[in-house]
Amino acid sequence: MNHEYETLLHAIEEKKAVLGVVGLGYVGLPLAVEMVKQGFTVVGIDLDSDKIERIYRGESYISDISDEELASCIATGRFKPTTDYSMIAVIDAISICVPTPLSENQDPDTSFITMVVDQVKRFMKPRLLITLESTTYPGTTEELIQAEIEKLGYTAGKDFFLCFSPERVDPSNVRYNTRNTPKVIGGTTEACLNLGEALYKQYVDNVVPVSSPKVAEMSKLLENTFRSVNIAFVNEMAMMCDRMGIDVWEVIDAAATKPFGFMPFYPGPGIGGHCIPLDPMYLSWKAKGFRFYSKFIELAQSTNDNMPYYVINKTATILNEYAKSIKRSNILILGMSYKPDISDLRESPGLEIYDLYKENGANISYYDPHAHSFMDKQGETVHSVKYDLTQFSQYDCMVLVTNHSSLDYSGIASLGVPILDTRNAFRSFAEPHIYKIGHSVQHVKEPGEAVLV
Ligand code: SAJ
């Protein structure tokens, strides 16, 4: 290995290397904090000056990082949050943790990565180690970073170094964090991989080297596409069981007793979050460039995207039991965030369900103890109603979309208001007014009602 390699390796091992993190969100801020904790000087770069000011004030905006943790990082004098990209000039190794959303027509939007690379090029210097962490399609690291930096006359593995290491942050996960979650990493060359491994081993317990950035990029997409496909399959099972009059939740619990060869997933009102709805689309988009059309990914996407419509149709079936229709009914959605006990509304199926009820003429409201407001499709701000069981008893129907642990399930069940439970959260209540997806609505014949023969 050459002088650049040896110098950087030594600086990393001696913790003299100045580290950089671009993007101080739910991935980048915990990463920067872990780096500071391990004794490194860390420059955190983010375009949002409000984030930078809050960090200096020790006000964390990431649930996994406490104010105290942030303040102690600042107190070391080794954490330097800034909006100034020129600080790249003093950085030896930089991790890029910026969003990779979908565009309007569901194609990958890598503009955030490209914008960072343009800034890196402005302040590029020999020996810089660049690691991309943002979830993206196989080939991104080579096409959007290596090719661009090499246009400046640099050679990967010789006078700069390049890796891909997918983020595996699971916000609000109390068991797994940046340090104890195994981290996959692939380098453009052997020297790149060695340096990337040496760096990440400083603050991650288990670093998993693979043979290339593409393998690392693809492994992340497999992880999350695996979830999307399995969630879609169990959603299809739910609709099948509904039609067949079988309780899918009981079926899953029974299957889950198998100690090998089975992994339970659970039906829901659709899928939300910043990963599962998006990551598979990055993979299917790239595969199409190779004339490979992933039927699993497209089918999973359409099955999961169909669930809000299934919820609306089931609501109509339930209201029909009370000689009511969705139109003009007062309906309350319980829980709006995309998964329990967080406020994150990104891609939440509850938002789609809210709009569908509104389009079908319902007087729709929602209650969520964490997600206090959102912007609906018409651009209006919608606020959560206050928690008030007396008020809740006035609704024609309630729909549980997100099973926050703080909800008073017993109090809500005791109101006698018909409930459509999309998470089996009311599993311990057998009252006839509690219905759930994945099980049929037991039609109660009324006196004199026509009997189908
Ligand atoms: N969902 C179901 N049924 C299931 C599991 C999830 O309907 O059986 C729904 C959830 O309600 C949610 C969506 O799917 O709306 C996504 O849920 P998720 O549990 O996958 O949570 P995420 O989106 O926070 O995914 C993250 C991912 N982490 C990273 O990408 C680093 C994912 O890889 C993790 O497996 C997941 O957290 C986790 O296990 O918590």
Coordinates of C-alpha atoms and ligand atoms in Angstrom, one line a residue:
M1 CA 0.0 0.0 0.0
N2 CA 1.2 3.6 -0.7
H3 CA 2.1 6.6 1.4
E4 CA -1.4 8.1 1.3
Y5 CA -2.8 4.8 2.6
E6 CA -0.3 4.4 5.4
T7 CA -0.7 8.0 6.5
L8 CA -4.5 7.8 6.7
L9 CA -4.4 4.4 8.4
H10 CA -2.1 5.6 11.0
A11 CA -4.2 8.7 11.6
I12 CA -7.3 6.6 12.0
E13 CA -5.7 4.1 14.4
E14 CA -4.2 7.0 16.5
K15 CA -7.6 8.7 16.4
K16 CA -5.8 11.8 15.0
A17 CA -7.9 11.6 11.8
V18 CA -10.6 14.4 11.6
L19 CA -13.9 12.7 10.7
G20 CA -16.8 14.3 8.9
V21 CA -20.5 13.4 8.7
V22 CA -22.7 15.0 6.1
G23 CA -26.4 15.0 7.0
L24 CA -27.2 15.2 10.7
G25 CA -30.5 13.4 10.7
Y26 CA -31.6 10.1 12.3
V27 CA -28.5 8.4 10.8
G28 CA -25.8 11.1 10.8
L29 CA -26.3 12.6 14.2
P30 CA -26.1 9.3 16.2
L31 CA -23.1 8.4 14.0
A32 CA -21.3 11.7 14.7
V33 CA -22.0 11.3 18.5
E34 CA -20.6 7.8 18.5
M35 CA -17.4 9.1 16.7
V36 CA -17.0 11.9 19.3
K37 CA -17.5 9.4 22.1
Q38 CA -14.6 7.4 20.7
G39 CA -12.3 10.4 20.9
F40 CA -12.3 11.7 17.4
T41 CA -12.7 15.3 16.3
V42 CA -15.9 15.3 14.2
V43 CA -17.1 18.0 11.7
G44 CA -20.9 17.6 11.3
I45 CA -22.2 19.3 8.1
D46 CA -25.9 20.0 7.5
L47 CA -27.6 22.5 5.3
D48 CA -30.2 23.2 8.0
S49 CA -28.8 26.0 10.3
D50 CA -31.6 25.4 12.8
K51 CA -30.2 21.9 13.4
I52 CA -26.7 23.3 13.9
E53 CA -28.0 25.9 16.4
R54 CA -30.0 23.3 18.3
I55 CA -27.0 21.0 18.5
Y56 CA -24.8 23.9 20.0
R57 CA -27.6 24.5 22.5
G58 CA -27.7 20.8 23.4
E59 CA -31.2 20.4 22.2
S60 CA -31.5 17.0 20.5
Y61 CA -34.1 16.7 17.7
I62 CA -33.4 12.9 17.4
S63 CA -35.2 10.6 19.8
D64 CA -32.2 8.2 20.1
I65 CA -29.9 11.0 21.3
S66 CA -30.5 12.8 24.6
D67 CA -29.9 16.5 25.2
E68 CA -27.3 15.5 27.8
E69 CA -25.4 13.3 25.3
L70 CA -25.4 16.1 22.7
A71 CA -24.3 18.7 25.3
S72 CA -21.4 16.5 26.5
C73 CA -20.3 16.0 22.9
I74 CA -20.2 19.8 22.4
A75 CA -18.4 20.2 25.7
T76 CA -15.5 18.0 24.5
G77 CA -14.8 20.8 22.0
R78 CA -14.3 17.9 19.4
F79 CA -17.8 18.1 17.8
K80 CA -18.0 20.9 15.3
P81 CA -21.5 21.2 13.7
T82 CA -21.6 23.6 10.7
T83 CA -23.3 24.5 7.5
D84 CA -20.0 25.3 5.9
Y85 CA -18.8 22.7 3.3
S86 CA -15.4 24.3 3.1
M87 CA -14.7 22.4 6.4
I88 CA -14.1 19.4 4.1
A89 CA -10.7 20.8 3.6
V90 CA -9.7 19.7 7.2
I91 CA -11.6 16.4 7.1
D92 CA -9.7 13.1 6.6
A93 CA -12.7 10.7 6.4
I94 CA -16.2 11.7 5.5
S95 CA -19.5 9.7 5.9
I96 CA -22.4 10.8 3.7
C97 CA -25.8 10.2 5.4
V98 CA -28.3 12.2 3.3
P99 CA -31.9 11.3 2.2
T100 CA -32.5 9.1 -0.8
P101 CA -36.3 9.7 -1.4
L102 CA -38.4 8.8 -4.5
S103 CA -39.3 11.3 -7.1
E104 CA -42.9 12.2 -8.1
N105 CA -42.9 9.2 -10.5
Q106 CA -41.5 6.8 -8.0
D107 CA -38.0 6.8 -9.4
P108 CA -34.9 7.2 -7.2
D109 CA -34.0 10.8 -6.3
T110 CA -30.2 10.8 -5.7
S111 CA -30.0 14.6 -5.9
F112 CA -29.0 14.9 -2.3
I113 CA -26.0 12.6 -2.9
T114 CA -25.1 14.5 -6.1
M115 CA -25.3 17.8 -4.2
V116 CA -22.8 16.6 -1.6
V117 CA -20.4 15.2 -4.2
D118 CA -20.4 18.5 -5.9
Q119 CA -19.3 20.1 -2.6
V120 CA -16.7 17.4 -2.0
K121 CA -15.2 18.1 -5.4
R122 CA -14.9 21.8 -4.6
F123 CA -12.7 21.0 -1.5
M124 CA -11.2 17.6 -2.7
K125 CA -7.7 16.7 -1.6
P126 CA -5.5 13.6 -1.6
R127 CA -6.0 10.9 0.9
L128 CA -9.7 11.6 1.6
L129 CA -11.8 8.5 2.6
I130 CA -15.4 8.9 1.5
T131 CA -18.1 6.5 2.7
L132 CA -21.6 6.6 1.4
E133 CA -24.2 5.4 4.0
S134 CA -27.5 6.4 2.3
T135 CA -29.6 3.5 1.1
T136 CA -29.4 3.4 -2.7
Y137 CA -29.3 1.2 -5.8
P138 CA -26.3 -1.0 -6.7
G139 CA -23.8 1.0 -8.7
T140 CA -24.5 4.4 -7.0
T141 CA -21.1 4.6 -5.3
E142 CA -19.2 4.0 -8.5
E143 CA -21.4 6.0 -10.8
L144 CA -22.1 9.1 -8.7
I145 CA -19.0 9.3 -6.5
Q146 CA -16.0 7.4 -8.0
A147 CA -16.6 8.6 -11.6
E148 CA -17.1 12.2 -10.5
I149 CA -14.0 12.4 -8.2
E150 CA -11.9 10.6 -10.8
K151 CA -12.8 13.3 -13.3
L152 CA -10.6 15.6 -11.1
G153 CA -7.6 13.3 -11.8
Y154 CA -7.8 11.2 -8.6
T155 CA -7.7 7.4 -8.6
A156 CA -9.8 5.4 -6.1
G157 CA -7.6 3.3 -3.9
K158 CA -4.5 5.3 -4.7
D159 CA -4.9 9.0 -3.8
F160 CA -8.5 8.8 -2.4
F161 CA -10.5 6.0 -0.9
L162 CA -14.1 5.1 -1.4
C163 CA -16.6 2.7 0.4
F164 CA -20.3 2.0 0.8
S165 CA -21.6 1.1 4.2
P166 CA -25.5 0.9 4.5
E167 CA -27.1 2.6 7.5
R168 CA -29.0 0.3 9.7
V169 CA -30.5 2.8 12.1
D170 CA -33.8 1.7 13.5
P171 CA -35.2 4.8 15.2
S172 CA -36.5 4.3 18.8
N173 CA -35.1 0.7 18.8
V174 CA -34.0 0.4 22.5
R175 CA -31.9 -2.7 21.9
Y176 CA -29.9 -1.9 18.8
N177 CA -27.9 1.3 18.2
T178 CA -25.1 2.6 16.0
R179 CA -22.5 0.9 18.1
N180 CA -23.9 -2.6 18.5
T181 CA -25.6 -3.1 15.1
P182 CA -23.3 -5.1 12.7
K183 CA -22.2 -2.8 9.9
V184 CA -21.6 -4.1 6.3
I185 CA -18.9 -2.3 4.3
G186 CA -17.6 -2.6 0.8
G187 CA -14.6 -0.9 -0.7
T188 CA -13.8 0.1 -4.3
T189 CA -10.4 -1.5 -3.8
E190 CA -8.7 -3.6 -1.2
A191 CA -7.0 -0.5 0.2
C192 CA -10.3 1.3 0.4
L193 CA -11.9 -1.6 2.2
N194 CA -9.0 -1.9 4.7
L195 CA -9.3 1.8 5.5
G196 CA -13.1 1.7 5.8
E197 CA -12.9 -1.3 8.1
A198 CA -10.2 0.3 10.2
L199 CA -12.3 3.5 10.6
Y200 CA -15.7 1.8 11.3
K201 CA -14.1 -0.6 13.8
Q202 CA -13.3 2.5 15.9
Y203 CA -17.0 3.0 16.8
V204 CA -18.9 -0.2 15.6
D205 CA -18.5 -3.5 17.5
N206 CA -19.0 -5.7 14.4
V207 CA -17.8 -4.6 11.0
V208 CA -18.7 -7.0 8.1
P209 CA -16.5 -6.5 5.0
V210 CA -17.8 -7.5 1.6
S211 CA -16.1 -7.7 -1.8
S212 CA -17.5 -4.5 -3.3
P213 CA -19.7 -1.4 -2.8
K214 CA -22.3 -3.1 -5.0
V215 CA -22.6 -6.1 -2.7
A216 CA -23.0 -3.7 0.3
E217 CA -25.6 -1.6 -1.6
M218 CA -27.5 -4.7 -2.7
S219 CA -27.5 -6.3 0.8
K220 CA -29.3 -3.3 2.3
L221 CA -32.0 -3.5 -0.5
L222 CA -32.4 -7.2 0.1
E223 CA -32.9 -6.6 3.9
N224 CA -35.8 -4.1 3.3
T225 CA -37.3 -5.7 0.2
F226 CA -37.5 -8.9 2.2
R227 CA -39.7 -7.0 4.7
S228 CA -41.9 -5.4 2.0
V229 CA -42.5 -8.7 0.2
N230 CA -43.3 -10.6 3.4
I231 CA -45.6 -7.9 4.7
A232 CA -47.4 -7.8 1.4
F233 CA -47.8 -11.6 1.5
V234 CA -49.3 -11.5 5.0
N235 CA -51.6 -8.7 3.9
E236 CA -52.8 -10.9 1.1
M237 CA -53.3 -13.7 3.6
A238 CA -55.4 -11.3 5.7
M239 CA -57.7 -10.5 2.8
M240 CA -57.9 -14.2 1.9
C241 CA -58.8 -15.2 5.5
D242 CA -61.3 -12.4 5.6
R243 CA -63.0 -13.8 2.6
M244 CA -62.8 -17.4 4.0
G245 CA -64.1 -16.5 7.5
I246 CA -60.8 -17.5 9.2
D247 CA -59.0 -15.3 11.8
V248 CA -55.6 -14.6 10.1
W249 CA -54.2 -13.4 13.4
E250 CA -54.9 -16.7 15.1
V251 CA -53.4 -18.4 12.0
I252 CA -50.2 -16.4 12.2
D253 CA -49.8 -17.0 16.0
A254 CA -50.3 -20.8 15.3
A255 CA -47.7 -20.8 12.5
A256 CA -45.3 -18.8 14.7
T257 CA -45.0 -21.6 17.1
K258 CA -42.9 -23.4 14.5
P259 CA -39.4 -23.0 16.0
F260 CA -37.6 -23.1 12.6
G261 CA -38.2 -22.0 9.1
F262 CA -40.9 -19.4 9.8
M263 CA -40.7 -15.7 10.7
P264 CA -44.0 -13.9 11.6
F265 CA -45.1 -10.8 9.8
Y266 CA -48.4 -9.1 10.6
P267 CA -51.1 -7.5 8.4
G268 CA -51.7 -3.8 8.7
P269 CA -53.3 -0.8 7.0
G270 CA -50.4 -0.5 4.6
I271 CA -46.7 0.3 5.1
G272 CA -45.0 3.5 6.0
G273 CA -41.7 4.9 7.0
H274 CA -38.6 6.1 5.2
C275 CA -37.3 2.7 4.3
I276 CA -39.7 -0.1 3.4
P277 CA -42.0 1.8 1.0
L278 CA -39.0 3.3 -0.8
D279 CA -36.0 0.9 -0.8
P280 CA -37.5 -1.8 -3.0
M281 CA -38.4 0.8 -5.7
Y282 CA -34.7 1.7 -5.9
L283 CA -33.9 -1.9 -6.6
S284 CA -36.7 -2.5 -9.2
W285 CA -35.8 0.7 -11.0
K286 CA -32.1 -0.3 -11.3
A287 CA -33.0 -3.9 -12.4
K288 CA -35.1 -2.5 -15.2
G289 CA -31.9 -1.0 -16.6
F290 CA -30.8 -4.6 -17.0
R291 CA -34.1 -5.6 -18.5
F292 CA -35.0 -7.5 -15.4
Y293 CA -38.5 -6.9 -14.1
S294 CA -39.0 -7.9 -10.5
K295 CA -42.5 -9.2 -10.2
F296 CA -42.2 -9.7 -6.4
I297 CA -41.3 -6.1 -5.8
E298 CA -44.1 -4.7 -8.0
L299 CA -46.7 -7.1 -6.6
A300 CA -45.6 -6.3 -3.0
Q301 CA -45.8 -2.6 -3.7
S302 CA -49.3 -2.8 -5.2
T303 CA -50.6 -5.2 -2.5
N304 CA -49.3 -3.0 0.3
D305 CA -50.6 0.2 -1.4
N306 CA -54.0 -1.5 -1.7
M307 CA -54.4 -1.9 2.0
P308 CA -55.9 1.6 2.7
Y309 CA -58.6 0.8 0.2
Y310 CA -59.3 -2.6 1.9
V311 CA -59.6 -0.7 5.2
I312 CA -62.2 1.7 3.7
N313 CA -64.2 -1.1 2.1
K314 CA -64.2 -3.0 5.4
T315 CA -65.4 0.1 7.2
A316 CA -68.4 0.3 4.8
T317 CA -69.2 -3.3 5.5
I318 CA -69.1 -2.7 9.3
L319 CA -71.2 0.5 9.1
N320 CA -73.7 -1.4 6.9
E321 CA -74.3 -3.6 10.0
Y322 CA -75.7 -0.5 11.7
A323 CA -77.6 0.7 8.6
K324 CA -75.1 3.5 8.1
S325 CA -72.7 4.5 5.3
I326 CA -69.3 6.1 5.3
K327 CA -70.9 9.2 3.8
R328 CA -71.9 11.6 6.7
S329 CA -70.6 9.2 9.4
N330 CA -68.4 10.6 12.1
I331 CA -65.2 8.5 12.0
L332 CA -62.2 8.7 14.2
I333 CA -58.7 7.3 13.3
L334 CA -56.8 6.2 16.3
G335 CA -53.0 6.5 15.6
M336 CA -51.5 8.3 12.6
S337 CA -47.7 7.8 12.7
Y338 CA -46.3 4.9 10.6
K339 CA -45.5 2.7 13.6
P340 CA -46.2 2.7 17.3
D341 CA -44.8 5.1 19.9
I342 CA -43.1 7.5 17.4
S343 CA -44.3 10.7 15.8
D344 CA -42.9 10.0 12.4
L345 CA -45.6 10.4 9.7
R346 CA -43.5 9.7 6.6
E347 CA -45.4 7.6 4.1
S348 CA -47.8 6.7 6.9
P349 CA -50.8 4.7 5.5
G350 CA -53.0 6.6 8.0
L351 CA -52.6 9.7 5.8
E352 CA -53.9 7.9 2.8
I353 CA -56.8 6.4 4.9
Y354 CA -57.7 9.8 6.2
D355 CA -57.9 11.2 2.7
L356 CA -60.0 8.2 1.4
Y357 CA -62.5 8.7 4.2
K358 CA -62.7 12.4 3.4
E359 CA -63.2 11.6 -0.3
N360 CA -66.0 9.2 0.6
G361 CA -67.9 11.9 2.5
A362 CA -67.1 11.0 6.1
N363 CA -66.6 13.5 8.8
I364 CA -63.1 12.3 9.6
S365 CA -60.9 13.1 12.6
Y366 CA -57.8 11.5 14.1
Y367 CA -56.3 11.2 17.5
D368 CA -52.5 10.5 18.0
P369 CA -50.6 11.1 21.2
H370 CA -47.3 11.6 19.3
A371 CA -48.2 13.0 15.9
H372 CA -50.0 16.2 16.7
S373 CA -50.7 17.5 13.2
F374 CA -50.1 17.0 9.4
M375 CA -50.8 18.6 6.1
D376 CA -53.6 16.9 4.1
K377 CA -53.8 16.5 0.3
Q378 CA -55.6 19.9 0.0
G379 CA -52.7 21.6 1.9
E380 CA -54.8 22.1 5.1
T381 CA -53.2 21.5 8.5
V382 CA -55.1 18.8 10.3
H383 CA -54.7 18.6 14.1
S384 CA -55.2 15.6 16.4
V385 CA -58.4 15.8 18.5
K386 CA -57.9 15.8 22.2
Y387 CA -58.1 12.6 24.1
D388 CA -61.7 12.5 25.5
L389 CA -63.6 9.3 25.9
T390 CA -66.9 11.2 26.2
Q391 CA -66.2 12.8 22.8
F392 CA -65.0 9.4 21.4
S393 CA -68.4 7.8 22.4
Q394 CA -70.1 10.1 19.9
Y395 CA -68.4 8.7 16.8
D396 CA -70.1 6.2 14.4
C397 CA -66.9 4.2 14.0
M398 CA -63.3 4.3 15.2
V399 CA -60.4 2.8 13.1
L400 CA -57.2 1.8 14.9
V401 CA -54.4 2.5 12.4
T402 CA -51.4 2.7 14.8
N403 CA -51.3 0.7 18.0
H404 CA -49.5 3.2 20.3
S405 CA -48.8 1.6 23.7
S406 CA -50.2 4.6 25.5
L407 CA -53.7 4.2 24.2
D408 CA -56.4 3.2 26.7
Y409 CA -57.6 0.1 24.9
S410 CA -60.0 -1.0 27.6
G411 CA -61.5 2.4 28.0
I412 CA -62.0 2.8 24.2
A413 CA -63.4 -0.7 23.9
S414 CA -65.9 -0.1 26.7
L415 CA -67.6 2.8 24.7
G416 CA -69.5 0.4 22.5
V417 CA -68.6 2.4 19.4
P418 CA -67.8 0.0 16.4
I419 CA -64.1 -0.3 16.0
L420 CA -62.1 -1.5 13.0
D421 CA -58.8 -2.8 14.4
T422 CA -56.0 -3.0 11.8
R423 CA -53.4 -4.2 14.2
N424 CA -55.2 -6.7 16.4
A425 CA -54.5 -4.4 19.3
F426 CA -57.9 -5.1 20.8
R427 CA -57.1 -8.9 20.8
S428 CA -58.1 -9.3 24.4
F429 CA -61.6 -7.8 23.9
A430 CA -64.2 -10.1 22.3
E431 CA -67.1 -7.6 22.2
P432 CA -69.2 -7.9 19.0
H433 CA -68.6 -4.2 18.1
I434 CA -64.9 -4.8 17.7
Y435 CA -63.9 -5.9 14.2
K436 CA -60.5 -6.5 12.7
I437 CA -58.9 -6.8 9.3
G438 CA -58.1 -10.4 8.4
H439 CA -61.4 -11.7 9.8
S440 CA -64.9 -11.5 8.3
V441 CA -67.6 -9.3 9.7
Q442 CA -70.2 -11.6 11.4
H443 CA -73.4 -10.4 9.8
V444 CA -76.2 -10.3 12.4
K445 CA -79.5 -11.1 10.9
E446 CA -82.4 -8.9 12.0
P447 CA -86.0 -10.2 12.6
G448 CA -87.7 -10.6 9.3
E449 CA -84.5 -10.1 7.3
A450 CA -84.4 -12.1 4.1
V451 CA -82.6 -15.4 4.5
L452 CA -80.3 -16.3 1.6
V453 CA -80.8 -19.9 0.5
Ligands
SAJ1 N1 -45.3 -3.4 9.1 C1 -46.4 -4.3 8.9 N2 -46.3 -5.6 9.3 C2 -45.2 -6.1 9.8 C3 -44.1 -5.2 9.9 C4 -44.2 -3.9 9.6 O1 -47.5 -3.9 8.4 O2 -45.1 -7.3 10.1 C5 -45.5 -2.0 8.7 C6 -45.2 -1.1 9.8 O3 -46.5 -0.8 10.5 C7 -44.7 0.2 9.1 C8 -43.9 -0.4 7.9 O4 -44.4 -1.7 7.7 O5 -45.7 1.0 8.7 C9 -42.4 -0.5 8.1 O6 -42.2 -1.1 9.4 P1 -40.7 -1.6 9.8 O7 -41.0 -2.4 11.1 O8 -40.0 -2.2 8.7 O9 -40.1 -0.3 10.4 P2 -39.1 0.8 9.7 O10 -39.7 1.3 8.4 O11 -38.7 1.7 10.7 O12 -37.9 -0.1 9.2 C10 -36.7 0.0 9.9 C11 -35.7 -0.6 8.9 N3 -34.4 -0.3 9.4 C12 -33.4 0.1 8.5 O13 -33.7 0.2 7.3 C13 -32.1 0.4 9.0 C14 -35.8 -2.1 8.8 O14 -34.7 -2.7 8.1 C15 -35.9 -2.8 10.2 O15 -36.1 -4.2 10.0 C16 -37.1 -2.2 10.9 O16 -36.8 -0.8 11.1 C17 -37.3 -2.8 12.2 O17 -37.2 -4.1 12.3 O18 -37.8 -2.1 13.2

